[in-house]
Amino acid sequence: MVRLRLEDIEFKQADFRLDIPFLEAKPGEFLTLLGPSGCGKTTTLRIIAGFEKPDKGKIYFDDTVMNDVPPYERNIGIVFQDYALFPHMTVYDNISFGLKLRKLSKEEIKRRVSWALELVGLKGFEDRYPEQLSGGQQQRVALARALVIEPQLLLLDEPLSNLDAKIRERLRGEIKRIQKELGITTIYVTHDQEEAMAISDRIAVMSVGKIEQVGNPLDLYYNPKNEFVARFLGLSNILEVNAEEGKAYVGNLCFEVKTEGRVKIFFRPESVYIEEGDMGEIVDYELLPGRIRLKIDVEGKVIIAERFLDEIPFSIEKIPKKVGIKVKSFSILSSSP
Ligand code: ADP
Ligand code: MG
């Protein structure tokens, strides 16, 4: 189990500039880089793998500086979005390819391929060709090929993006199970926040060229440090208001903010509880499976609330014009976007 550390990384390519003062994946950790397309996730993986050289900064595996170690000596397993299997080779030959390069004995190769196929649930598929497999099965082969070399680090670049929703959910569960079973330090890249939340020990949220915040999924979700992180992880209520004597008001809603002046109050729709009352006006609503999402106008500010249907004090056949609101938890965002 290796500890991965990036320190003071700077990288420029055309108009793009990547800056990572510090990023660490602890031994055995599942760390996800989450961010919009073009923010530099793949570039970061390529720097870790050694396909790109940073202009500045150091890459450490434990206490060893890896900057001058070529990719094939870094002992990394990589899975890409597009499977990248050799089309003219069988599953067995695809998986054993890296082992043959490493000049392992035939028996050892056989033992390891069989182990890897079992791990990804593809025992018996040795003689198939990639075109005879579904997308999900091809990605399992790619995963087996990455793991069969017993890498010290596993890099996964949007491995599920080309798959259907159902397969995606199943495979992400399996990736997580396999990662925990092997205890292999893993860097996972995705632009899908739900996937990141479901699979990661910690998430690094990226905006163009930089890391905005690193933390465990729930902490990032409920305590984002700025508006970018808040909005990227899901539906947000962000109310910019003035606070006096430690209190900020939106209509009759009071937030104990313990500071003075302009503040950005943040909370998720599911932190808003609905009561009978006339604090706000329902301006719109949407029914979701088992839930209702309400837009409630409070003195000109629209608050989004989401509740299970059995938690609201009215029936959906009789949605009232006005309701009461209680916000059970909130946090304060930094003033920068
Ligand atoms: P992501 O994986 O988050 O979508 P990338 O790391 O692929 O982002 O890209 C980061 C930036 O670098 C983007 O602006 C992209 O257009 C640019 N870029 C990526 N690959 C190349 C390349 N081979 N040549 C020039 N620019 C590139
Ligand atoms: Mg990418």
Short mmCIF file of C-alpha atoms and ligand atoms in Angstrom, two decimals:
data_model
loop_
_atom_site.label_atom_id
_atom_site.label_comp_id
_atom_site.label_asym_id
_atom_site.label_seq_id
_atom_site.Cartn_x
_atom_site.Cartn_y
_atom_site.Cartn_z
CA MET A 1 0.00 0.00 0.00
CA VAL A 2 1.61 3.19 -1.16
CA ARG A 3 1.08 6.76 -0.06
CA LEU A 4 0.81 9.12 -3.04
CA ARG A 5 1.74 12.74 -2.60
CA LEU A 6 1.83 15.64 -5.05
CA GLU A 7 3.68 18.76 -3.87
CA ASP A 8 3.79 22.19 -5.53
CA ILE A 9 2.84 20.78 -8.93
CA GLU A 10 2.64 23.25 -11.80
CA PHE A 11 1.91 22.22 -15.36
CA LYS A 12 1.25 24.32 -18.47
CA GLN A 13 -0.03 23.21 -21.85
CA ALA A 14 -1.21 25.82 -24.37
CA ASP A 15 -3.83 27.93 -22.54
CA PHE A 16 -4.27 25.42 -19.76
CA ARG A 17 -2.52 25.75 -16.44
CA LEU A 18 -2.71 23.24 -13.61
CA ASP A 19 -1.69 24.13 -10.05
CA ILE A 20 -1.69 21.58 -7.25
CA PRO A 21 0.07 22.85 -4.11
CA PHE A 22 -0.69 19.63 -2.24
CA LEU A 23 -2.63 16.43 -2.80
CA GLU A 24 -2.32 13.18 -0.92
CA ALA A 25 -3.85 9.73 -1.16
CA LYS A 26 -3.25 7.76 2.00
CA PRO A 27 -2.20 4.10 1.82
CA GLY A 28 -5.20 2.05 0.72
CA GLU A 29 -7.35 5.10 0.21
CA PHE A 30 -9.93 5.53 -2.55
CA LEU A 31 -9.49 9.16 -3.62
CA THR A 32 -11.65 10.66 -6.37
CA LEU A 33 -10.87 13.66 -8.56
CA LEU A 34 -14.27 15.19 -9.30
CA GLY A 35 -14.75 18.17 -11.59
CA PRO A 36 -16.27 19.45 -14.84
CA SER A 37 -14.93 18.42 -18.22
CA GLY A 38 -11.66 20.15 -19.08
CA CYS A 39 -10.68 21.00 -15.49
CA GLY A 40 -7.53 18.87 -15.58
CA LYS A 41 -8.48 15.51 -14.06
CA THR A 42 -6.92 13.41 -16.82
CA THR A 43 -3.87 15.67 -16.88
CA THR A 44 -3.41 15.07 -13.14
CA LEU A 45 -3.61 11.28 -13.66
CA ARG A 46 -1.13 11.51 -16.54
CA ILE A 47 1.30 13.39 -14.31
CA ILE A 48 0.94 10.72 -11.60
CA ALA A 49 1.46 7.98 -14.20
CA GLY A 50 4.48 9.74 -15.68
CA PHE A 51 3.03 10.37 -19.17
CA GLU A 52 3.35 14.12 -18.55
CA LYS A 53 6.18 15.90 -16.80
CA PRO A 54 5.20 18.76 -14.49
CA ASP A 55 7.05 22.06 -14.98
CA LYS A 56 7.51 22.24 -11.24
CA GLY A 57 6.89 20.19 -8.13
CA LYS A 58 7.33 16.65 -6.90
CA ILE A 59 5.47 13.36 -7.11
CA TYR A 60 6.09 11.02 -4.21
CA PHE A 61 5.26 7.35 -3.77
CA ASP A 62 5.82 7.02 -0.02
CA ASP A 63 9.13 8.84 0.50
CA THR A 64 10.49 8.23 -2.99
CA VAL A 65 10.49 11.06 -5.53
CA MET A 66 9.09 9.59 -8.76
CA ASN A 67 9.58 12.49 -11.19
CA ASP A 68 12.38 10.79 -13.10
CA VAL A 69 11.00 7.26 -12.94
CA PRO A 70 9.56 6.27 -16.35
CA PRO A 71 5.88 5.20 -16.50
CA TYR A 72 6.55 1.48 -16.95
CA GLU A 73 8.70 1.41 -13.81
CA ARG A 74 6.09 3.10 -11.61
CA ASN A 75 4.11 -0.13 -11.22
CA ILE A 76 0.73 1.47 -11.81
CA GLY A 77 -2.48 -0.13 -13.09
CA ILE A 78 -4.55 2.12 -15.32
CA VAL A 79 -8.11 1.84 -16.64
CA PHE A 80 -9.39 4.31 -19.23
CA GLN A 81 -12.90 5.33 -20.25
CA ASP A 82 -12.75 3.58 -23.63
CA TYR A 83 -11.56 0.13 -22.37
CA ALA A 84 -8.52 0.23 -24.73
CA LEU A 85 -8.40 -3.57 -25.06
CA PHE A 86 -6.45 -5.14 -27.92
CA PRO A 87 -9.26 -6.13 -30.31
CA HIS A 88 -7.37 -8.97 -32.00
CA MET A 89 -6.45 -10.65 -28.69
CA THR A 90 -8.50 -12.93 -26.47
CA VAL A 91 -9.43 -11.96 -22.93
CA TYR A 92 -6.61 -14.21 -21.67
CA ASP A 93 -4.03 -12.59 -23.93
CA ASN A 94 -5.24 -9.08 -23.09
CA ILE A 95 -4.90 -9.71 -19.38
CA SER A 96 -1.59 -11.56 -19.59
CA PHE A 97 0.03 -8.99 -21.91
CA GLY A 98 1.74 -7.00 -19.16
CA LEU A 99 2.88 -10.16 -17.40
CA LYS A 100 4.58 -11.47 -20.55
CA LEU A 101 6.41 -8.15 -20.88
CA ARG A 102 7.58 -8.70 -17.31
CA LYS A 103 8.85 -12.13 -18.35
CA LEU A 104 6.97 -14.12 -15.71
CA SER A 105 6.85 -17.90 -16.02
CA LYS A 106 3.93 -19.50 -17.88
CA GLU A 107 2.59 -21.08 -14.70
CA GLU A 108 2.78 -17.80 -12.78
CA ILE A 109 0.98 -15.98 -15.61
CA LYS A 110 -1.75 -18.61 -15.66
CA ARG A 111 -2.19 -18.42 -11.91
CA ARG A 112 -2.40 -14.62 -11.90
CA VAL A 113 -4.78 -14.34 -14.88
CA SER A 114 -7.09 -16.87 -13.28
CA TRP A 115 -6.98 -14.88 -10.01
CA ALA A 116 -7.75 -11.61 -11.82
CA LEU A 117 -10.63 -13.11 -13.83
CA GLU A 118 -12.15 -14.53 -10.66
CA LEU A 119 -11.79 -11.13 -8.98
CA VAL A 120 -13.78 -9.31 -11.70
CA GLY A 121 -16.34 -12.12 -12.09
CA LEU A 122 -15.30 -13.27 -15.58
CA LYS A 123 -14.12 -16.82 -14.98
CA GLY A 124 -14.68 -18.86 -18.13
CA PHE A 125 -14.32 -15.89 -20.49
CA GLU A 126 -10.62 -16.56 -21.27
CA ASP A 127 -11.08 -17.37 -24.96
CA ARG A 128 -13.53 -14.63 -25.91
CA TYR A 129 -12.57 -11.66 -28.02
CA PRO A 130 -13.45 -8.09 -26.92
CA GLU A 131 -16.13 -7.75 -29.62
CA GLN A 132 -17.93 -10.74 -28.10
CA LEU A 133 -18.28 -8.91 -24.79
CA SER A 134 -20.65 -6.20 -23.54
CA GLY A 135 -19.25 -2.80 -22.59
CA GLY A 136 -19.46 -3.69 -18.92
CA GLN A 137 -17.61 -6.99 -19.48
CA GLN A 138 -14.92 -5.23 -21.52
CA GLN A 139 -14.39 -2.82 -18.67
CA ARG A 140 -14.07 -5.75 -16.26
CA VAL A 141 -11.35 -7.15 -18.52
CA ALA A 142 -9.62 -3.77 -18.50
CA LEU A 143 -9.80 -3.78 -14.70
CA ALA A 144 -8.40 -7.32 -14.53
CA ARG A 145 -5.58 -6.29 -16.86
CA ALA A 146 -4.75 -3.34 -14.62
CA LEU A 147 -4.81 -5.44 -11.43
CA VAL A 148 -3.02 -8.55 -12.67
CA ILE A 149 0.38 -6.84 -12.49
CA GLU A 150 -0.22 -6.29 -8.75
CA PRO A 151 0.28 -2.54 -9.06
CA GLN A 152 1.06 -0.36 -6.06
CA LEU A 153 -1.35 2.28 -7.36
CA LEU A 154 -4.55 2.02 -9.38
CA LEU A 155 -5.65 4.91 -11.64
CA LEU A 156 -9.17 4.87 -13.09
CA ASP A 157 -10.11 7.58 -15.61
CA GLU A 158 -13.91 7.78 -15.98
CA PRO A 159 -14.07 3.98 -16.31
CA LEU A 160 -17.88 3.86 -16.22
CA SER A 161 -18.75 6.84 -18.44
CA ASN A 162 -19.46 4.77 -21.55
CA LEU A 163 -21.80 2.34 -19.80
CA ASP A 164 -25.57 2.31 -19.21
CA ALA A 165 -26.88 3.59 -15.89
CA LYS A 166 -27.71 0.15 -14.46
CA ILE A 167 -24.37 -1.42 -15.37
CA ARG A 168 -22.62 1.71 -14.12
CA GLU A 169 -24.14 1.36 -10.67
CA ARG A 170 -23.39 -2.34 -10.44
CA LEU A 171 -19.81 -1.98 -11.61
CA ARG A 172 -19.05 0.94 -9.31
CA GLY A 173 -20.09 -1.21 -6.36
CA GLU A 174 -17.77 -3.96 -7.59
CA ILE A 175 -14.86 -1.59 -8.13
CA LYS A 176 -15.23 -0.42 -4.57
CA ARG A 177 -15.45 -3.97 -3.23
CA ILE A 178 -12.34 -5.07 -5.16
CA GLN A 179 -10.42 -1.96 -4.11
CA LYS A 180 -11.18 -2.61 -0.44
CA GLU A 181 -10.44 -6.32 -0.77
CA LEU A 182 -7.00 -5.62 -2.25
CA GLY A 183 -6.38 -2.50 -0.16
CA ILE A 184 -4.83 -0.81 -3.17
CA THR A 185 -4.36 2.97 -3.15
CA THR A 186 -6.68 4.24 -5.88
CA ILE A 187 -7.19 7.51 -7.74
CA TYR A 188 -10.53 7.60 -9.50
CA VAL A 189 -11.61 10.28 -11.97
CA THR A 190 -15.20 11.23 -12.69
CA HIS A 191 -17.39 14.24 -13.50
CA ASP A 192 -20.41 12.53 -11.91
CA GLN A 193 -20.96 13.74 -8.34
CA GLU A 194 -23.29 10.91 -7.38
CA GLU A 195 -20.73 8.34 -8.51
CA ALA A 196 -18.01 10.15 -6.56
CA MET A 197 -20.13 10.24 -3.40
CA ALA A 198 -21.03 6.56 -3.67
CA ILE A 199 -17.56 5.19 -4.24
CA SER A 200 -14.96 7.40 -2.53
CA ASP A 201 -13.23 7.56 0.84
CA ARG A 202 -12.37 11.16 0.02
CA ILE A 203 -13.08 13.47 -2.91
CA ALA A 204 -10.96 16.28 -4.35
CA VAL A 205 -13.29 18.73 -6.10
CA MET A 206 -11.58 20.47 -9.01
CA SER A 207 -12.38 23.63 -10.97
CA VAL A 208 -10.32 24.64 -13.99
CA GLY A 209 -6.68 23.98 -13.17
CA LYS A 210 -7.03 23.69 -9.41
CA ILE A 211 -8.32 21.74 -6.45
CA GLU A 212 -11.06 23.60 -4.59
CA GLN A 213 -11.56 21.30 -1.61
CA VAL A 214 -10.67 17.82 -0.40
CA GLY A 215 -12.74 15.92 2.12
CA ASN A 216 -14.94 12.93 2.80
CA PRO A 217 -18.16 12.86 0.75
CA LEU A 218 -20.60 13.92 3.46
CA ASP A 219 -18.37 16.66 4.77
CA LEU A 220 -18.01 18.15 1.28
CA TYR A 221 -21.72 17.82 0.67
CA TYR A 222 -22.85 19.54 3.86
CA ASN A 223 -19.85 21.82 4.48
CA PRO A 224 -18.57 23.00 1.12
CA LYS A 225 -16.17 25.86 1.54
CA ASN A 226 -17.38 27.90 -1.42
CA GLU A 227 -20.16 28.28 -3.94
CA PHE A 228 -18.40 26.27 -6.65
CA VAL A 229 -18.09 23.16 -4.45
CA ALA A 230 -21.63 23.61 -3.09
CA ARG A 231 -23.22 23.82 -6.54
CA PHE A 232 -21.10 21.10 -8.10
CA LEU A 233 -22.18 18.54 -5.50
CA GLY A 234 -25.93 19.05 -5.78
CA LEU A 235 -28.94 21.30 -5.34
CA SER A 236 -28.08 24.20 -3.05
CA ASN A 237 -29.73 27.01 -1.18
CA ILE A 238 -27.35 29.94 -1.00
CA LEU A 239 -28.78 33.06 0.61
CA GLU A 240 -26.72 36.23 0.67
CA VAL A 241 -27.89 38.34 3.59
CA ASN A 242 -26.77 40.89 6.15
CA ALA A 243 -26.14 39.77 9.69
CA GLU A 244 -26.55 42.00 12.72
CA GLU A 245 -25.73 41.10 16.28
CA GLY A 246 -24.95 37.54 15.19
CA LYS A 247 -28.28 36.99 13.49
CA ALA A 248 -29.34 36.99 9.84
CA TYR A 249 -32.99 37.12 8.80
CA VAL A 250 -34.79 36.03 5.66
CA GLY A 251 -38.34 37.08 6.38
CA ASN A 252 -39.17 35.41 9.68
CA LEU A 253 -36.48 32.78 9.21
CA CYS A 254 -33.64 33.43 11.61
CA PHE A 255 -30.09 32.12 11.17
CA GLU A 256 -27.71 32.35 14.13
CA VAL A 257 -24.54 33.09 12.19
CA LYS A 258 -22.43 34.53 15.02
CA THR A 259 -20.80 37.08 12.67
CA GLU A 260 -21.58 40.55 11.36
CA GLY A 261 -22.09 41.94 7.86
CA ARG A 262 -22.63 40.22 4.54
CA VAL A 263 -22.79 36.40 4.75
CA LYS A 264 -23.60 33.56 2.38
CA ILE A 265 -25.79 31.05 4.18
CA PHE A 266 -25.76 27.58 2.69
CA PHE A 267 -27.98 24.55 3.20
CA ARG A 268 -29.23 21.56 1.20
CA PRO A 269 -32.91 21.15 0.23
CA GLU A 270 -33.21 18.18 2.61
CA SER A 271 -32.23 20.38 5.57
CA VAL A 272 -35.46 22.33 5.09
CA TYR A 273 -38.43 21.02 7.07
CA ILE A 274 -42.02 21.95 6.25
CA GLU A 275 -44.64 22.89 8.82
CA GLU A 276 -48.08 24.43 8.76
CA GLY A 277 -47.78 28.20 8.66
CA ASP A 278 -47.46 31.25 6.44
CA MET A 279 -43.74 31.99 6.45
CA GLY A 280 -43.29 31.43 2.72
CA GLU A 281 -45.31 30.97 -0.43
CA ILE A 282 -45.07 27.79 -2.52
CA VAL A 283 -44.27 29.05 -6.02
CA ASP A 284 -43.56 25.68 -7.63
CA TYR A 285 -43.27 22.01 -6.81
CA GLU A 286 -42.15 18.79 -8.40
CA LEU A 287 -42.95 15.19 -7.49
CA LEU A 288 -40.02 12.78 -7.35
CA PRO A 289 -40.15 9.07 -6.47
CA GLY A 290 -41.51 9.13 -2.91
CA ARG A 291 -40.50 12.75 -2.42
CA ILE A 292 -41.60 16.28 -3.15
CA ARG A 293 -39.38 19.21 -4.09
CA LEU A 294 -40.85 22.59 -3.23
CA LYS A 295 -39.80 26.08 -4.23
CA ILE A 296 -40.80 28.45 -1.50
CA ASP A 297 -40.61 32.22 -1.76
CA VAL A 298 -39.63 33.89 1.49
CA GLU A 299 -39.54 37.68 1.16
CA GLY A 300 -38.28 37.50 -2.42
CA LYS A 301 -35.73 34.74 -1.81
CA VAL A 302 -36.57 31.31 -3.21
CA ILE A 303 -35.74 28.36 -0.96
CA ILE A 304 -35.71 24.80 -2.29
CA ALA A 305 -36.98 22.11 0.07
CA GLU A 306 -37.06 18.39 -0.46
CA ARG A 307 -38.96 16.00 1.78
CA PHE A 308 -40.32 12.48 1.74
CA LEU A 309 -44.07 12.54 1.13
CA ASP A 310 -44.82 11.21 4.61
CA GLU A 311 -42.93 14.12 6.18
CA ILE A 312 -45.14 16.96 4.93
CA PRO A 313 -48.16 18.28 6.86
CA PHE A 314 -50.49 18.18 3.85
CA SER A 315 -51.52 15.80 1.05
CA ILE A 316 -50.28 16.31 -2.49
CA GLU A 317 -53.89 16.61 -3.65
CA LYS A 318 -54.18 19.70 -1.48
CA ILE A 319 -50.97 21.69 -1.69
CA PRO A 320 -51.42 24.84 0.40
CA LYS A 321 -50.43 28.31 -0.83
CA LYS A 322 -48.30 29.02 2.21
CA VAL A 323 -46.19 26.93 4.57
CA GLY A 324 -43.91 27.27 7.55
CA ILE A 325 -40.22 26.41 7.24
CA LYS A 326 -37.52 25.22 9.60
CA VAL A 327 -33.89 24.99 8.48
CA LYS A 328 -32.29 22.39 10.75
CA SER A 329 -28.67 22.89 9.77
CA PHE A 330 -26.70 25.32 7.64
CA SER A 331 -23.16 26.54 7.11
CA ILE A 332 -21.47 29.73 5.98
CA LEU A 333 -19.65 29.87 2.65
CA SER A 334 -16.51 31.86 1.96
CA SER A 335 -17.30 35.05 0.08
CA SER A 336 -15.24 34.10 -3.02
CA PRO A 337 -17.15 32.10 -5.66
P1 ADP B 1 -10.53 16.61 -17.83
O1 ADP B 1 -9.94 15.24 -17.79
O2 ADP B 1 -10.85 17.14 -16.47
O3 ADP B 1 -11.71 16.71 -18.73
P2 ADP B 1 -8.06 17.34 -19.16
O4 ADP B 1 -6.98 17.08 -18.17
O5 ADP B 1 -8.25 16.33 -20.24
O6 ADP B 1 -9.42 17.63 -18.40
O7 ADP B 1 -7.78 18.71 -19.89
C1 ADP B 1 -7.35 19.86 -19.24
C2 ADP B 1 -7.08 20.93 -20.26
O8 ADP B 1 -6.01 20.57 -21.11
C3 ADP B 1 -8.26 21.22 -21.19
O9 ADP B 1 -8.31 22.61 -21.40
C4 ADP B 1 -7.91 20.48 -22.45
O10 ADP B 1 -8.51 21.11 -23.54
C5 ADP B 1 -6.41 20.56 -22.46
N1 ADP B 1 -5.76 19.42 -23.12
C6 ADP B 1 -5.90 18.14 -22.79
N2 ADP B 1 -5.12 17.36 -23.56
C7 ADP B 1 -4.46 18.18 -24.41
C8 ADP B 1 -3.49 18.01 -25.45
N3 ADP B 1 -3.05 16.79 -25.79
N4 ADP B 1 -3.04 19.12 -26.08
C9 ADP B 1 -3.48 20.34 -25.74
N5 ADP B 1 -4.37 20.57 -24.77
C10 ADP B 1 -4.87 19.53 -24.10
MG MG B 2 -10.57 13.49 -18.73
#
